[in-house]
Amino acid sequence: EGLEATLSQFARIYAGTALLVLFLALLLARSLVARALEPLEWVARKAEAMSARPEPLPEPETEDEVAALVKALNGMLSRLQEAFEAQTRFLQDASHELRTPLTAILGHVGYLLRRTPLTEAQRESLEVVKREAERMGKLVSDLLDLSQSGTWRIEPVPVRVLDLLEEVKEEFAKSFEGEIRVEAPEGLYVRGDPDRLHQVLANLVSNALKAGARRVWLRAFDLGDKAVVRVEDDGEGIPEEHLPHLFERFYRVDKARDRERGGSGLGLAIAKAILEAHGGEIWAESEVGKGSAFSFSLPASGPPPPPR
């Protein structure tokens, strides 16, 4: 019995020691794996934090696999940057080159429509030429705007949201037979470029009118550190499957109809680029037959300092 008791006690001690050693080994292995993965996690964090125009990653002084990975990533980033810059130069050059002939076409068509006797068929043909040239001119301007979006210098100033909404309302009220309502807190300010923000709102209201809206609401909400501006309409609405793609370049919900309305498919992409340059974001909600709502957020601001 004494021998059995001794063996049993030894077995328990052995099992406990084995479990302790196994536990310590697991802790050590976990620590070693975590330490080994730290450089890769650092690379992953840097990659996730990259902007639209990323900077090269700092290259480690070591000559291990992580250093080789960073060098490969930097090489890829350099090639992507060169391709992006080449694309931007092409868009800018093409846009500038197209403006001159379009201006000439519109000038001559305008002269013919104003100064020469025309048959009804001739006038209709010239009106088509004028309309298409104007649409092409808008597309060229949008392309140039979008190609320069990464180099915009946004000089933010305090902008009173209520004034901004009222300005956009006045711009469309003269030609719109429906109703545009404005609802915004009196003392709500955002930091931004007034002209660029006006451009965003005008695009959203224009889209609402093209969608057959009879009523448009321009609303703003104070959320403390940021403001949310919302453009709602009672137009035809947008099918749900199109919502994730609305802010992509050249994306049209109904290509034939949008072309007839003069849309380039770039307005929302430009609006998104403008808002991102301001540190904001934009999103859309819609239901077919009930209307759409486009909302965007901007950093809030205090009022401008009083003049001295």
PDB file of C-alpha atoms in Angstrom:
ATOM      1  CA  GLU A   1       0.000   0.000   0.000  1.00  0.00           C
ATOM      2  CA  GLY A   2       2.856   2.344   0.813  1.00  0.00           C
ATOM      3  CA  LEU A   3       4.400   1.708  -2.614  1.00  0.00           C
ATOM      4  CA  GLU A   4       1.080   2.280  -4.377  1.00  0.00           C
ATOM      5  CA  ALA A   5       0.559   5.512  -2.478  1.00  0.00           C
ATOM      6  CA  THR A   6       4.048   6.688  -3.402  1.00  0.00           C
ATOM      7  CA  LEU A   7       3.523   5.817  -7.079  1.00  0.00           C
ATOM      8  CA  SER A   8       0.137   7.533  -7.087  1.00  0.00           C
ATOM      9  CA  GLN A   9       1.615  10.667  -5.544  1.00  0.00           C
ATOM     10  CA  PHE A  10       4.502  10.610  -8.034  1.00  0.00           C
ATOM     11  CA  ALA A  11       2.043  10.249 -10.923  1.00  0.00           C
ATOM     12  CA  ARG A  12       0.090  13.274  -9.705  1.00  0.00           C
ATOM     13  CA  ILE A  13       3.267  15.315  -9.329  1.00  0.00           C
ATOM     14  CA  TYR A  14       4.449  14.230 -12.778  1.00  0.00           C
ATOM     15  CA  ALA A  15       1.104  15.071 -14.371  1.00  0.00           C
ATOM     16  CA  GLY A  16       1.003  18.458 -12.663  1.00  0.00           C
ATOM     17  CA  THR A  17       4.561  19.228 -13.681  1.00  0.00           C
ATOM     18  CA  ALA A  18       3.835  18.183 -17.263  1.00  0.00           C
ATOM     19  CA  LEU A  19       0.763  20.432 -17.398  1.00  0.00           C
ATOM     20  CA  LEU A  20       2.734  23.343 -15.945  1.00  0.00           C
ATOM     21  CA  VAL A  21       5.547  22.851 -18.460  1.00  0.00           C
ATOM     22  CA  LEU A  22       2.999  22.613 -21.293  1.00  0.00           C
ATOM     23  CA  PHE A  23       1.287  25.816 -20.119  1.00  0.00           C
ATOM     24  CA  LEU A  24       4.604  27.670 -19.898  1.00  0.00           C
ATOM     25  CA  ALA A  25       5.587  26.366 -23.328  1.00  0.00           C
ATOM     26  CA  LEU A  26       2.324  27.636 -24.799  1.00  0.00           C
ATOM     27  CA  LEU A  27       2.852  31.061 -23.222  1.00  0.00           C
ATOM     28  CA  LEU A  28       6.394  31.200 -24.554  1.00  0.00           C
ATOM     29  CA  ALA A  29       5.283  30.098 -28.024  1.00  0.00           C
ATOM     30  CA  ARG A  30       2.521  32.693 -28.055  1.00  0.00           C
ATOM     31  CA  SER A  31       4.974  35.408 -27.027  1.00  0.00           C
ATOM     32  CA  LEU A  32       7.462  34.350 -29.701  1.00  0.00           C
ATOM     33  CA  VAL A  33       4.769  34.223 -32.409  1.00  0.00           C
ATOM     34  CA  ALA A  34       3.412  37.631 -31.384  1.00  0.00           C
ATOM     35  CA  ARG A  35       6.907  39.108 -31.470  1.00  0.00           C
ATOM     36  CA  ALA A  36       7.551  37.539 -34.852  1.00  0.00           C
ATOM     37  CA  LEU A  37       4.281  38.934 -36.230  1.00  0.00           C
ATOM     38  CA  GLU A  38       4.780  42.472 -34.891  1.00  0.00           C
ATOM     39  CA  PRO A  39       6.582  43.701 -38.036  1.00  0.00           C
ATOM     40  CA  LEU A  40       3.836  42.260 -40.254  1.00  0.00           C
ATOM     41  CA  GLU A  41       1.142  43.897 -38.122  1.00  0.00           C
ATOM     42  CA  TRP A  42       3.030  47.184 -38.432  1.00  0.00           C
ATOM     43  CA  VAL A  43       3.063  46.820 -42.221  1.00  0.00           C
ATOM     44  CA  ALA A  44      -0.669  46.004 -42.182  1.00  0.00           C
ATOM     45  CA  ARG A  45      -1.476  49.086 -40.048  1.00  0.00           C
ATOM     46  CA  LYS A  46       0.543  51.326 -42.348  1.00  0.00           C
ATOM     47  CA  ALA A  47      -1.181  49.875 -45.407  1.00  0.00           C
ATOM     48  CA  GLU A  48      -4.656  50.392 -43.893  1.00  0.00           C
ATOM     49  CA  ALA A  49      -3.817  53.996 -43.025  1.00  0.00           C
ATOM     50  CA  MET A  50      -2.789  54.859 -46.570  1.00  0.00           C
ATOM     51  CA  SER A  51      -4.648  57.695 -48.248  1.00  0.00           C
ATOM     52  CA  ALA A  52      -5.691  57.983 -51.877  1.00  0.00           C
ATOM     53  CA  ARG A  53      -2.115  59.076 -52.650  1.00  0.00           C
ATOM     54  CA  PRO A  54      -0.053  56.865 -50.327  1.00  0.00           C
ATOM     55  CA  GLU A  55       3.462  57.625 -49.174  1.00  0.00           C
ATOM     56  CA  PRO A  56       6.139  54.899 -49.276  1.00  0.00           C
ATOM     57  CA  LEU A  57       6.508  52.781 -46.152  1.00  0.00           C
ATOM     58  CA  PRO A  58       9.675  53.314 -44.077  1.00  0.00           C
ATOM     59  CA  GLU A  59      12.033  50.470 -44.945  1.00  0.00           C
ATOM     60  CA  PRO A  60      13.461  48.476 -41.992  1.00  0.00           C
ATOM     61  CA  GLU A  61      17.223  48.395 -41.580  1.00  0.00           C
ATOM     62  CA  THR A  62      17.166  44.615 -41.240  1.00  0.00           C
ATOM     63  CA  GLU A  63      17.579  42.259 -44.185  1.00  0.00           C
ATOM     64  CA  ASP A  64      14.828  39.802 -43.336  1.00  0.00           C
ATOM     65  CA  GLU A  65      11.585  38.738 -45.001  1.00  0.00           C
ATOM     66  CA  VAL A  66       9.696  41.756 -43.636  1.00  0.00           C
ATOM     67  CA  ALA A  67      12.194  44.163 -45.197  1.00  0.00           C
ATOM     68  CA  ALA A  68      11.803  42.357 -48.517  1.00  0.00           C
ATOM     69  CA  LEU A  69       8.001  42.644 -48.210  1.00  0.00           C
ATOM     70  CA  VAL A  70       8.192  46.388 -47.490  1.00  0.00           C
ATOM     71  CA  LYS A  71      10.504  46.936 -50.479  1.00  0.00           C
ATOM     72  CA  ALA A  72       8.109  45.022 -52.730  1.00  0.00           C
ATOM     73  CA  LEU A  73       5.143  47.077 -51.459  1.00  0.00           C
ATOM     74  CA  ASN A  74       7.028  50.332 -52.005  1.00  0.00           C
ATOM     75  CA  GLY A  75       7.890  49.274 -55.536  1.00  0.00           C
ATOM     76  CA  MET A  76       4.236  48.530 -56.231  1.00  0.00           C
ATOM     77  CA  LEU A  77       3.159  51.871 -54.695  1.00  0.00           C
ATOM     78  CA  SER A  78       5.678  53.715 -56.851  1.00  0.00           C
ATOM     79  CA  ARG A  79       4.349  52.095 -60.023  1.00  0.00           C
ATOM     80  CA  LEU A  80       0.746  52.811 -59.002  1.00  0.00           C
ATOM     81  CA  GLN A  81       1.604  56.448 -58.299  1.00  0.00           C
ATOM     82  CA  GLU A  82       3.253  56.818 -61.708  1.00  0.00           C
ATOM     83  CA  ALA A  83       0.200  55.297 -63.407  1.00  0.00           C
ATOM     84  CA  PHE A  84      -2.130  57.573 -61.433  1.00  0.00           C
ATOM     85  CA  GLU A  85      -0.130  60.678 -62.338  1.00  0.00           C
ATOM     86  CA  ALA A  86      -0.060  59.664 -66.009  1.00  0.00           C
ATOM     87  CA  GLN A  87      -3.839  59.202 -65.961  1.00  0.00           C
ATOM     88  CA  THR A  88      -4.315  62.578 -64.278  1.00  0.00           C
ATOM     89  CA  ARG A  89      -2.102  64.338 -66.836  1.00  0.00           C
ATOM     90  CA  PHE A  90      -4.020  62.705 -69.674  1.00  0.00           C
ATOM     91  CA  LEU A  91      -7.388  63.807 -68.264  1.00  0.00           C
ATOM     92  CA  GLN A  92      -6.172  67.355 -67.734  1.00  0.00           C
ATOM     93  CA  ASP A  93      -4.596  67.614 -71.194  1.00  0.00           C
ATOM     94  CA  ALA A  94      -7.623  66.075 -72.912  1.00  0.00           C
ATOM     95  CA  SER A  95     -10.009  68.359 -71.023  1.00  0.00           C
ATOM     96  CA  HIS A  96      -8.077  71.489 -71.969  1.00  0.00           C
ATOM     97  CA  GLU A  97      -7.772  70.416 -75.616  1.00  0.00           C
ATOM     98  CA  LEU A  98     -11.501  69.701 -75.901  1.00  0.00           C
ATOM     99  CA  ARG A  99     -12.584  73.036 -74.468  1.00  0.00           C
ATOM    100  CA  THR A 100     -11.399  75.120 -77.437  1.00  0.00           C
ATOM    101  CA  PRO A 101     -13.355  73.301 -80.186  1.00  0.00           C
ATOM    102  CA  LEU A 102     -16.432  73.068 -77.964  1.00  0.00           C
ATOM    103  CA  THR A 103     -16.327  76.809 -77.337  1.00  0.00           C
ATOM    104  CA  ALA A 104     -16.040  77.392 -81.091  1.00  0.00           C
ATOM    105  CA  ILE A 105     -18.975  75.056 -81.826  1.00  0.00           C
ATOM    106  CA  LEU A 106     -21.209  76.759 -79.257  1.00  0.00           C
ATOM    107  CA  GLY A 107     -20.220  80.190 -80.542  1.00  0.00           C
ATOM    108  CA  HIS A 108     -21.049  79.386 -84.162  1.00  0.00           C
ATOM    109  CA  VAL A 109     -24.287  77.578 -83.282  1.00  0.00           C
ATOM    110  CA  GLY A 110     -25.369  80.510 -81.125  1.00  0.00           C
ATOM    111  CA  TYR A 111     -24.628  82.912 -83.979  1.00  0.00           C
ATOM    112  CA  LEU A 112     -26.638  80.836 -86.470  1.00  0.00           C
ATOM    113  CA  LEU A 113     -29.599  80.573 -84.096  1.00  0.00           C
ATOM    114  CA  ARG A 114     -29.645  84.313 -83.395  1.00  0.00           C
ATOM    115  CA  ARG A 115     -28.626  85.901 -86.683  1.00  0.00           C
ATOM    116  CA  THR A 116     -29.702  83.725 -89.613  1.00  0.00           C
ATOM    117  CA  PRO A 117     -33.113  82.806 -91.035  1.00  0.00           C
ATOM    118  CA  LEU A 118     -33.720  79.101 -90.467  1.00  0.00           C
ATOM    119  CA  THR A 119     -36.379  76.574 -91.283  1.00  0.00           C
ATOM    120  CA  GLU A 120     -37.971  74.730 -88.382  1.00  0.00           C
ATOM    121  CA  ALA A 121     -35.990  71.582 -89.195  1.00  0.00           C
ATOM    122  CA  GLN A 122     -32.712  73.514 -89.328  1.00  0.00           C
ATOM    123  CA  ARG A 123     -33.443  75.204 -86.012  1.00  0.00           C
ATOM    124  CA  GLU A 124     -34.251  71.876 -84.376  1.00  0.00           C
ATOM    125  CA  SER A 125     -30.998  70.378 -85.683  1.00  0.00           C
ATOM    126  CA  LEU A 126     -28.960  73.301 -84.389  1.00  0.00           C
ATOM    127  CA  GLU A 127     -30.689  73.077 -81.005  1.00  0.00           C
ATOM    128  CA  VAL A 128     -29.656  69.417 -80.823  1.00  0.00           C
ATOM    129  CA  VAL A 129     -26.060  70.357 -81.688  1.00  0.00           C
ATOM    130  CA  LYS A 130     -26.120  73.111 -79.051  1.00  0.00           C
ATOM    131  CA  ARG A 131     -27.566  70.816 -76.397  1.00  0.00           C
ATOM    132  CA  GLU A 132     -25.039  68.054 -77.078  1.00  0.00           C
ATOM    133  CA  ALA A 133     -22.128  70.521 -77.140  1.00  0.00           C
ATOM    134  CA  GLU A 134     -23.255  71.940 -73.791  1.00  0.00           C
ATOM    135  CA  ARG A 135     -23.509  68.423 -72.380  1.00  0.00           C
ATOM    136  CA  MET A 136     -20.017  67.646 -73.663  1.00  0.00           C
ATOM    137  CA  GLY A 137     -18.743  70.892 -72.150  1.00  0.00           C
ATOM    138  CA  LYS A 138     -20.194  69.889 -68.785  1.00  0.00           C
ATOM    139  CA  LEU A 139     -18.525  66.488 -69.085  1.00  0.00           C
ATOM    140  CA  VAL A 140     -15.175  68.106 -69.899  1.00  0.00           C
ATOM    141  CA  SER A 141     -15.490  70.429 -66.890  1.00  0.00           C
ATOM    142  CA  ASP A 142     -16.382  67.495 -64.656  1.00  0.00           C
ATOM    143  CA  LEU A 143     -13.422  65.475 -65.931  1.00  0.00           C
ATOM    144  CA  LEU A 144     -11.064  68.364 -65.264  1.00  0.00           C
ATOM    145  CA  ASP A 145     -12.579  68.887 -61.822  1.00  0.00           C
ATOM    146  CA  LEU A 146     -12.230  65.220 -60.944  1.00  0.00           C
ATOM    147  CA  SER A 147      -8.669  64.981 -62.246  1.00  0.00           C
ATOM    148  CA  GLN A 148      -7.685  67.848 -59.943  1.00  0.00           C
ATOM    149  CA  SER A 149      -9.561  66.571 -56.887  1.00  0.00           C
ATOM    150  CA  GLY A 150      -6.420  65.126 -55.324  1.00  0.00           C
ATOM    151  CA  THR A 151      -4.662  68.495 -55.548  1.00  0.00           C
ATOM    152  CA  TRP A 152      -7.490  70.740 -54.321  1.00  0.00           C
ATOM    153  CA  ARG A 153      -6.414  73.229 -51.721  1.00  0.00           C
ATOM    154  CA  ILE A 154      -9.318  73.450 -49.347  1.00  0.00           C
ATOM    155  CA  GLU A 155      -9.001  76.541 -47.167  1.00  0.00           C
ATOM    156  CA  PRO A 156     -11.818  76.006 -44.675  1.00  0.00           C
ATOM    157  CA  VAL A 157     -13.611  78.905 -43.060  1.00  0.00           C
ATOM    158  CA  PRO A 158     -16.665  78.906 -40.774  1.00  0.00           C
ATOM    159  CA  VAL A 159     -19.749  78.532 -42.983  1.00  0.00           C
ATOM    160  CA  ARG A 160     -23.253  79.116 -41.633  1.00  0.00           C
ATOM    161  CA  VAL A 161     -25.253  76.124 -42.838  1.00  0.00           C
ATOM    162  CA  LEU A 162     -28.599  77.935 -42.930  1.00  0.00           C
ATOM    163  CA  ASP A 163     -27.167  80.594 -45.266  1.00  0.00           C
ATOM    164  CA  LEU A 164     -25.692  77.899 -47.512  1.00  0.00           C
ATOM    165  CA  LEU A 165     -29.024  76.074 -47.797  1.00  0.00           C
ATOM    166  CA  GLU A 166     -30.912  79.305 -48.481  1.00  0.00           C
ATOM    167  CA  GLU A 167     -28.475  80.244 -51.264  1.00  0.00           C
ATOM    168  CA  VAL A 168     -28.999  76.902 -52.998  1.00  0.00           C
ATOM    169  CA  LYS A 169     -32.763  77.212 -52.581  1.00  0.00           C
ATOM    170  CA  GLU A 170     -32.714  80.653 -54.226  1.00  0.00           C
ATOM    171  CA  GLU A 171     -30.620  79.328 -57.107  1.00  0.00           C
ATOM    172  CA  PHE A 172     -33.271  76.756 -58.061  1.00  0.00           C
ATOM    173  CA  ALA A 173     -36.441  78.537 -56.925  1.00  0.00           C
ATOM    174  CA  LYS A 174     -36.634  80.671 -60.076  1.00  0.00           C
ATOM    175  CA  SER A 175     -36.816  77.715 -62.474  1.00  0.00           C
ATOM    176  CA  PHE A 176     -38.455  75.075 -60.249  1.00  0.00           C
ATOM    177  CA  GLU A 177     -42.235  75.074 -60.073  1.00  0.00           C
ATOM    178  CA  GLY A 178     -42.322  72.800 -57.030  1.00  0.00           C
ATOM    179  CA  GLU A 179     -41.438  73.503 -53.409  1.00  0.00           C
ATOM    180  CA  ILE A 180     -38.036  73.650 -51.713  1.00  0.00           C
ATOM    181  CA  ARG A 181     -38.042  73.817 -47.913  1.00  0.00           C
ATOM    182  CA  VAL A 182     -35.109  74.667 -45.677  1.00  0.00           C
ATOM    183  CA  GLU A 183     -34.776  73.503 -42.064  1.00  0.00           C
ATOM    184  CA  ALA A 184     -31.548  74.159 -40.156  1.00  0.00           C
ATOM    185  CA  PRO A 185     -30.474  75.415 -36.720  1.00  0.00           C
ATOM    186  CA  GLU A 186     -29.708  79.140 -36.691  1.00  0.00           C
ATOM    187  CA  GLY A 187     -26.290  78.804 -35.095  1.00  0.00           C
ATOM    188  CA  LEU A 188     -24.960  75.739 -36.932  1.00  0.00           C
ATOM    189  CA  TYR A 189     -21.588  76.289 -38.601  1.00  0.00           C
ATOM    190  CA  VAL A 190     -19.235  73.941 -40.446  1.00  0.00           C
ATOM    191  CA  ARG A 191     -15.634  74.352 -41.580  1.00  0.00           C
ATOM    192  CA  GLY A 192     -15.372  74.327 -45.337  1.00  0.00           C
ATOM    193  CA  ASP A 193     -14.968  76.049 -48.671  1.00  0.00           C
ATOM    194  CA  PRO A 194     -18.312  77.812 -49.311  1.00  0.00           C
ATOM    195  CA  ASP A 195     -18.082  77.522 -53.108  1.00  0.00           C
ATOM    196  CA  ARG A 196     -17.252  73.805 -53.046  1.00  0.00           C
ATOM    197  CA  LEU A 197     -20.016  73.055 -50.538  1.00  0.00           C
ATOM    198  CA  HIS A 198     -22.463  75.039 -52.670  1.00  0.00           C
ATOM    199  CA  GLN A 199     -21.364  72.882 -55.623  1.00  0.00           C
ATOM    200  CA  VAL A 200     -22.159  69.695 -53.676  1.00  0.00           C
ATOM    201  CA  LEU A 201     -25.607  70.876 -52.612  1.00  0.00           C
ATOM    202  CA  ALA A 202     -26.467  72.223 -56.066  1.00  0.00           C
ATOM    203  CA  ASN A 203     -25.585  68.860 -57.590  1.00  0.00           C
ATOM    204  CA  LEU A 204     -27.797  66.987 -55.122  1.00  0.00           C
ATOM    205  CA  VAL A 205     -30.752  69.329 -55.675  1.00  0.00           C
ATOM    206  CA  SER A 206     -30.278  69.168 -59.451  1.00  0.00           C
ATOM    207  CA  ASN A 207     -30.353  65.369 -59.283  1.00  0.00           C
ATOM    208  CA  ALA A 208     -33.557  65.493 -57.245  1.00  0.00           C
ATOM    209  CA  LEU A 209     -35.272  67.695 -59.832  1.00  0.00           C
ATOM    210  CA  LYS A 210     -34.096  65.456 -62.675  1.00  0.00           C
ATOM    211  CA  ALA A 211     -35.674  62.529 -60.815  1.00  0.00           C
ATOM    212  CA  GLY A 212     -39.082  64.200 -61.051  1.00  0.00           C
ATOM    213  CA  ALA A 213     -39.297  65.619 -57.535  1.00  0.00           C
ATOM    214  CA  ARG A 214     -42.048  68.101 -56.786  1.00  0.00           C
ATOM    215  CA  ARG A 215     -40.882  68.770 -53.244  1.00  0.00           C
ATOM    216  CA  VAL A 216     -37.328  68.976 -51.919  1.00  0.00           C
ATOM    217  CA  TRP A 217     -36.262  69.350 -48.298  1.00  0.00           C
ATOM    218  CA  LEU A 218     -32.877  70.788 -47.336  1.00  0.00           C
ATOM    219  CA  ARG A 219     -32.290  69.863 -43.704  1.00  0.00           C
ATOM    220  CA  ALA A 220     -29.323  70.163 -41.351  1.00  0.00           C
ATOM    221  CA  PHE A 221     -28.701  68.590 -37.948  1.00  0.00           C
ATOM    222  CA  ASP A 222     -26.262  69.522 -35.190  1.00  0.00           C
ATOM    223  CA  LEU A 223     -24.510  66.389 -33.872  1.00  0.00           C
ATOM    224  CA  GLY A 224     -21.982  68.152 -31.677  1.00  0.00           C
ATOM    225  CA  ASP A 225     -18.573  67.688 -33.279  1.00  0.00           C
ATOM    226  CA  LYS A 226     -20.105  67.390 -36.734  1.00  0.00           C
ATOM    227  CA  ALA A 227     -23.087  68.521 -38.771  1.00  0.00           C
ATOM    228  CA  VAL A 228     -25.197  66.404 -41.095  1.00  0.00           C
ATOM    229  CA  VAL A 229     -26.882  67.969 -44.127  1.00  0.00           C
ATOM    230  CA  ARG A 230     -29.679  66.017 -45.786  1.00  0.00           C
ATOM    231  CA  VAL A 231     -31.300  66.552 -49.200  1.00  0.00           C
ATOM    232  CA  GLU A 232     -34.622  64.694 -49.441  1.00  0.00           C
ATOM    233  CA  ASP A 233     -37.029  64.513 -52.362  1.00  0.00           C
ATOM    234  CA  ASP A 234     -40.293  62.857 -53.361  1.00  0.00           C
ATOM    235  CA  GLY A 235     -39.020  61.808 -56.788  1.00  0.00           C
ATOM    236  CA  GLU A 236     -39.063  58.428 -58.480  1.00  0.00           C
ATOM    237  CA  GLY A 237     -36.505  56.835 -56.167  1.00  0.00           C
ATOM    238  CA  ILE A 238     -33.529  54.587 -56.890  1.00  0.00           C
ATOM    239  CA  PRO A 239     -33.581  50.760 -56.901  1.00  0.00           C
ATOM    240  CA  GLU A 240     -31.696  49.314 -53.930  1.00  0.00           C
ATOM    241  CA  GLU A 241     -29.136  47.438 -56.037  1.00  0.00           C
ATOM    242  CA  HIS A 242     -27.816  50.742 -57.428  1.00  0.00           C
ATOM    243  CA  LEU A 243     -27.197  52.463 -54.080  1.00  0.00           C
ATOM    244  CA  PRO A 244     -23.695  51.019 -53.419  1.00  0.00           C
ATOM    245  CA  HIS A 245     -22.492  52.262 -56.830  1.00  0.00           C
ATOM    246  CA  LEU A 246     -23.938  55.783 -56.957  1.00  0.00           C
ATOM    247  CA  PHE A 247     -20.651  57.506 -56.112  1.00  0.00           C
ATOM    248  CA  GLU A 248     -18.576  55.618 -58.680  1.00  0.00           C
ATOM    249  CA  ARG A 249     -17.284  57.535 -61.687  1.00  0.00           C
ATOM    250  CA  PHE A 250     -19.512  57.415 -64.781  1.00  0.00           C
ATOM    251  CA  TYR A 251     -22.123  55.287 -62.996  1.00  0.00           C
ATOM    252  CA  ARG A 252     -25.686  55.883 -64.160  1.00  0.00           C
ATOM    253  CA  VAL A 253     -28.837  54.273 -62.784  1.00  0.00           C
ATOM    254  CA  ASP A 254     -30.623  54.614 -66.131  1.00  0.00           C
ATOM    255  CA  LYS A 255     -28.010  55.301 -68.803  1.00  0.00           C
ATOM    256  CA  ALA A 256     -30.401  56.312 -71.573  1.00  0.00           C
ATOM    257  CA  ARG A 257     -32.511  58.576 -69.371  1.00  0.00           C
ATOM    258  CA  ASP A 258     -29.531  60.162 -67.622  1.00  0.00           C
ATOM    259  CA  ARG A 259     -27.926  60.937 -70.970  1.00  0.00           C
ATOM    260  CA  GLU A 260     -31.142  62.638 -72.114  1.00  0.00           C
ATOM    261  CA  ARG A 261     -31.133  64.699 -68.911  1.00  0.00           C
ATOM    262  CA  GLY A 262     -27.571  65.820 -69.537  1.00  0.00           C
ATOM    263  CA  GLY A 263     -25.927  63.858 -66.741  1.00  0.00           C
ATOM    264  CA  SER A 264     -22.270  62.903 -67.061  1.00  0.00           C
ATOM    265  CA  GLY A 265     -22.203  60.276 -64.328  1.00  0.00           C
ATOM    266  CA  LEU A 266     -19.512  62.286 -62.526  1.00  0.00           C
ATOM    267  CA  GLY A 267     -21.490  64.673 -60.330  1.00  0.00           C
ATOM    268  CA  LEU A 268     -21.795  62.392 -57.308  1.00  0.00           C
ATOM    269  CA  ALA A 269     -18.189  61.218 -57.645  1.00  0.00           C
ATOM    270  CA  ILE A 270     -17.082  64.858 -57.554  1.00  0.00           C
ATOM    271  CA  ALA A 271     -19.361  65.553 -54.576  1.00  0.00           C
ATOM    272  CA  LYS A 272     -17.791  62.633 -52.717  1.00  0.00           C
ATOM    273  CA  ALA A 273     -14.266  63.861 -53.535  1.00  0.00           C
ATOM    274  CA  ILE A 274     -15.104  67.369 -52.307  1.00  0.00           C
ATOM    275  CA  LEU A 275     -16.558  66.102 -49.036  1.00  0.00           C
ATOM    276  CA  GLU A 276     -13.661  63.734 -48.405  1.00  0.00           C
ATOM    277  CA  ALA A 277     -11.272  66.662 -48.947  1.00  0.00           C
ATOM    278  CA  HIS A 278     -13.220  68.413 -46.158  1.00  0.00           C
ATOM    279  CA  GLY A 279     -12.947  65.407 -43.841  1.00  0.00           C
ATOM    280  CA  GLY A 280     -16.590  64.457 -44.379  1.00  0.00           C
ATOM    281  CA  GLU A 281     -18.513  61.619 -45.982  1.00  0.00           C
ATOM    282  CA  ILE A 282     -21.678  61.118 -48.041  1.00  0.00           C
ATOM    283  CA  TRP A 283     -24.272  58.357 -48.264  1.00  0.00           C
ATOM    284  CA  ALA A 284     -27.635  57.698 -49.908  1.00  0.00           C
ATOM    285  CA  GLU A 285     -30.982  56.142 -49.007  1.00  0.00           C
ATOM    286  CA  SER A 286     -33.852  55.599 -51.398  1.00  0.00           C
ATOM    287  CA  GLU A 287     -37.080  53.745 -52.019  1.00  0.00           C
ATOM    288  CA  VAL A 288     -38.598  53.358 -55.461  1.00  0.00           C
ATOM    289  CA  GLY A 289     -41.800  55.367 -55.786  1.00  0.00           C
ATOM    290  CA  LYS A 290     -41.209  57.340 -52.575  1.00  0.00           C
ATOM    291  CA  GLY A 291     -38.048  59.336 -53.158  1.00  0.00           C
ATOM    292  CA  SER A 292     -34.418  59.590 -52.146  1.00  0.00           C
ATOM    293  CA  ALA A 293     -32.318  61.140 -49.403  1.00  0.00           C
ATOM    294  CA  PHE A 294     -28.653  62.084 -49.770  1.00  0.00           C
ATOM    295  CA  SER A 295     -26.848  62.966 -46.554  1.00  0.00           C
ATOM    296  CA  PHE A 296     -23.353  64.185 -45.864  1.00  0.00           C
ATOM    297  CA  SER A 297     -21.390  65.027 -42.744  1.00  0.00           C
ATOM    298  CA  LEU A 298     -18.877  67.811 -42.135  1.00  0.00           C
ATOM    299  CA  PRO A 299     -16.762  68.873 -39.152  1.00  0.00           C
ATOM    300  CA  ALA A 300     -18.654  71.395 -37.043  1.00  0.00           C
ATOM    301  CA  SER A 301     -17.244  74.836 -36.350  1.00  0.00           C
ATOM    302  CA  GLY A 302     -17.878  77.831 -34.201  1.00  0.00           C
ATOM    303  CA  PRO A 303     -19.016  81.127 -35.732  1.00  0.00           C
ATOM    304  CA  PRO A 304     -16.391  83.363 -37.342  1.00  0.00           C
ATOM    305  CA  PRO A 305     -14.689  85.875 -35.054  1.00  0.00           C
ATOM    306  CA  PRO A 306     -16.295  89.323 -35.013  1.00  0.00           C
ATOM    307  CA  PRO A 307     -14.638  91.941 -37.227  1.00  0.00           C
ATOM    308  CA  ARG A 308     -12.184  94.214 -35.450  1.00  0.00           C
TER     309      ARG A 308
END
